Amino acid sequence: MTDVIINKEVEAFFAGKPEVRALFMAVERKIRAIGPAIITVTKTQISFATRTQFAWVWMPQPTDRKRPLHSLVLSFGCGRQIVHDQIVEAIEPNPGRWTHHVIIAEEADLTAVVDAWLREAYRFSETRGRQPGSKI
């Protein structure tokens, strides 16, 4: 898929939400600094993949009062459970594959530790996990 098509899909995904789009762009820059990634935009999320998907960005439901308005949820997959204050939930949907959720309410939430987790998820996706196009 070309960058022009992706950009139009991203614009449509974040229509009327410029603050949230800016957070997504910050996440995308972090991931592109790690290495090339396939971006897929669906109705409910934007995923990043190498050989397999490793990170997803989605908007919390407006009724979810636990998550700040104009925030994103950054989910990433890796081979171990990570316990940290920034991780709001971690689940093991398949043995040896953990999905973690981090709230990104401002660019400052994209800390050095989040960078390290994204690098770990990127490496994990090159060797394990689900195929691009699969759901979380």
CSV table of C-alpha atoms in Angstrom, one decimal:
chain,number,residue,atom,x,y,z
A,1,MET,CA,0.0,0.0,0.0
A,2,THR,CA,1.4,3.4,-0.8
A,3,ASP,CA,2.1,6.2,1.7
A,4,VAL,CA,-0.6,8.4,0.1
A,5,ILE,CA,-3.3,5.8,0.6
A,6,ILE,CA,-2.1,5.2,4.2
A,7,ASN,CA,-2.1,8.9,4.9
A,8,LYS,CA,-5.7,9.3,3.6
A,9,GLU,CA,-6.8,6.3,5.7
A,10,VAL,CA,-5.1,7.7,8.8
A,11,GLU,CA,-6.7,11.1,8.2
A,12,ALA,CA,-10.2,9.4,7.9
A,13,PHE,CA,-9.5,7.4,11.1
A,14,PHE,CA,-8.7,10.5,13.1
A,15,ALA,CA,-11.3,12.8,11.4
A,16,GLY,CA,-12.2,15.6,13.8
A,17,LYS,CA,-9.6,14.5,16.4
A,18,PRO,CA,-6.4,16.4,15.6
A,19,GLU,CA,-5.0,16.0,19.2
A,20,VAL,CA,-5.3,12.2,18.9
A,21,ARG,CA,-3.9,12.2,15.4
A,22,ALA,CA,-0.8,14.1,16.7
A,23,LEU,CA,-0.3,11.4,19.3
A,24,PHE,CA,-0.5,8.7,16.6
A,25,MET,CA,2.1,10.6,14.5
A,26,ALA,CA,4.4,10.6,17.5
A,27,VAL,CA,3.9,6.8,18.0
A,28,GLU,CA,4.5,6.3,14.3
A,29,ARG,CA,7.8,8.3,14.4
A,30,LYS,CA,9.0,6.1,17.3
A,31,ILE,CA,8.2,2.9,15.4
A,32,ARG,CA,9.7,4.1,12.1
A,33,ALA,CA,12.9,4.9,14.1
A,34,ILE,CA,13.2,1.2,15.0
A,35,GLY,CA,12.8,0.0,11.4
A,36,PRO,CA,10.4,-0.5,8.5
A,37,ALA,CA,6.9,-1.5,9.4
A,38,ILE,CA,3.7,-2.4,7.5
A,39,ILE,CA,0.8,-0.1,8.5
A,40,THR,CA,-2.7,-1.3,8.2
A,41,VAL,CA,-5.7,0.9,9.0
A,42,THR,CA,-9.0,-0.7,9.9
A,43,LYS,CA,-12.3,0.7,11.2
A,44,THR,CA,-11.2,0.3,14.9
A,45,GLN,CA,-7.4,0.3,14.9
A,46,ILE,CA,-4.1,0.9,13.1
A,47,SER,CA,-1.6,-1.9,13.3
A,48,PHE,CA,2.1,-2.1,12.7
A,49,ALA,CA,3.8,-5.3,11.5
A,50,THR,CA,7.1,-6.7,10.3
A,51,ARG,CA,6.6,-10.3,9.4
A,52,THR,CA,3.8,-10.3,12.0
A,53,GLN,CA,1.9,-7.6,13.8
A,54,PHE,CA,3.6,-6.1,16.9
A,55,ALA,CA,1.8,-2.9,17.8
A,56,TRP,CA,-1.7,-1.5,17.6
A,57,VAL,CA,-3.1,2.0,18.2
A,58,TRP,CA,-6.8,2.5,19.0
A,59,MET,CA,-9.0,5.0,20.6
A,60,PRO,CA,-10.8,4.2,23.8
A,61,GLN,CA,-14.6,4.3,23.8
A,62,PRO,CA,-16.0,7.7,24.8
A,63,THR,CA,-17.8,6.0,27.7
A,64,ASP,CA,-14.6,4.6,29.2
A,65,ARG,CA,-14.0,7.1,32.0
A,66,LYS,CA,-10.8,5.4,33.1
A,67,ARG,CA,-9.0,6.6,30.0
A,68,PRO,CA,-8.5,10.3,29.3
A,69,LEU,CA,-10.4,12.1,26.6
A,70,HIS,CA,-8.3,12.6,23.5
A,71,SER,CA,-6.0,9.7,24.4
A,72,LEU,CA,-4.8,6.6,22.5
A,73,VAL,CA,-4.2,3.1,23.6
A,74,LEU,CA,-0.9,1.7,22.4
A,75,SER,CA,-1.0,-2.1,22.5
A,76,PHE,CA,2.1,-4.2,21.8
A,77,GLY,CA,2.9,-7.9,21.8
A,78,CYS,CA,6.0,-9.6,23.2
A,79,GLY,CA,7.0,-13.0,24.6
A,80,ARG,CA,6.8,-12.1,28.3
A,81,GLN,CA,4.6,-10.3,30.8
A,82,ILE,CA,5.7,-6.8,31.7
A,83,VAL,CA,4.6,-5.3,35.0
A,84,HIS,CA,5.0,-1.5,35.1
A,85,ASP,CA,3.0,1.5,36.2
A,86,GLN,CA,2.5,2.6,32.5
A,87,ILE,CA,0.9,-0.7,31.6
A,88,VAL,CA,-2.8,-0.6,32.3
A,89,GLU,CA,-3.5,-4.2,31.3
A,90,ALA,CA,-1.5,-7.3,30.1
A,91,ILE,CA,-3.1,-10.4,28.8
A,92,GLU,CA,-1.8,-13.7,27.4
A,93,PRO,CA,-4.1,-14.5,24.5
A,94,ASN,CA,-1.8,-17.4,23.4
A,95,PRO,CA,0.8,-19.2,25.3
A,96,GLY,CA,4.1,-17.3,25.1
A,97,ARG,CA,2.5,-14.2,23.6
A,98,TRP,CA,1.6,-11.3,25.8
A,99,THR,CA,-0.4,-8.2,24.8
A,100,HIS,CA,0.2,-5.1,26.8
A,101,HIS,CA,-1.9,-1.8,26.8
A,102,VAL,CA,-0.5,1.6,27.5
A,103,ILE,CA,-2.4,4.9,27.6
A,104,ILE,CA,-0.9,7.7,25.6
A,105,ALA,CA,-2.6,10.9,26.7
A,106,GLU,CA,0.3,13.2,25.8
A,107,GLU,CA,3.6,12.8,23.9
A,108,ALA,CA,5.5,12.7,27.2
A,109,ASP,CA,3.9,9.3,27.8
A,110,LEU,CA,6.1,8.0,25.0
A,111,THR,CA,9.0,7.4,27.5
A,112,ALA,CA,12.3,5.7,27.0
A,113,VAL,CA,10.8,2.6,28.6
A,114,VAL,CA,8.0,2.6,26.0
A,115,ASP,CA,10.6,2.9,23.3
A,116,ALA,CA,12.4,-0.2,24.7
A,117,TRP,CA,9.1,-2.2,24.8
A,118,LEU,CA,8.4,-1.2,21.1
A,119,ARG,CA,11.9,-2.4,20.1
A,120,GLU,CA,11.3,-5.7,22.0
A,121,ALA,CA,7.9,-6.1,20.3
A,122,TYR,CA,9.4,-5.3,16.9
A,123,ARG,CA,12.1,-8.0,17.4
A,124,PHE,CA,9.5,-10.5,18.7
A,125,SER,CA,7.3,-9.9,15.6
A,126,GLU,CA,10.2,-10.8,13.3
A,127,THR,CA,10.4,-14.3,14.9
A,128,ARG,CA,7.0,-15.2,16.3
A,129,GLY,CA,3.4,-14.1,16.6
A,130,ARG,CA,0.4,-13.8,14.3
A,131,GLN,CA,0.5,-13.0,10.6
A,132,PRO,CA,-0.2,-9.4,9.4
A,133,GLY,CA,-4.0,-8.9,9.0
A,134,SER,CA,-4.9,-10.9,12.1
A,135,LYS,CA,-6.7,-9.3,15.1
A,136,ILE,CA,-5.2,-8.8,18.5
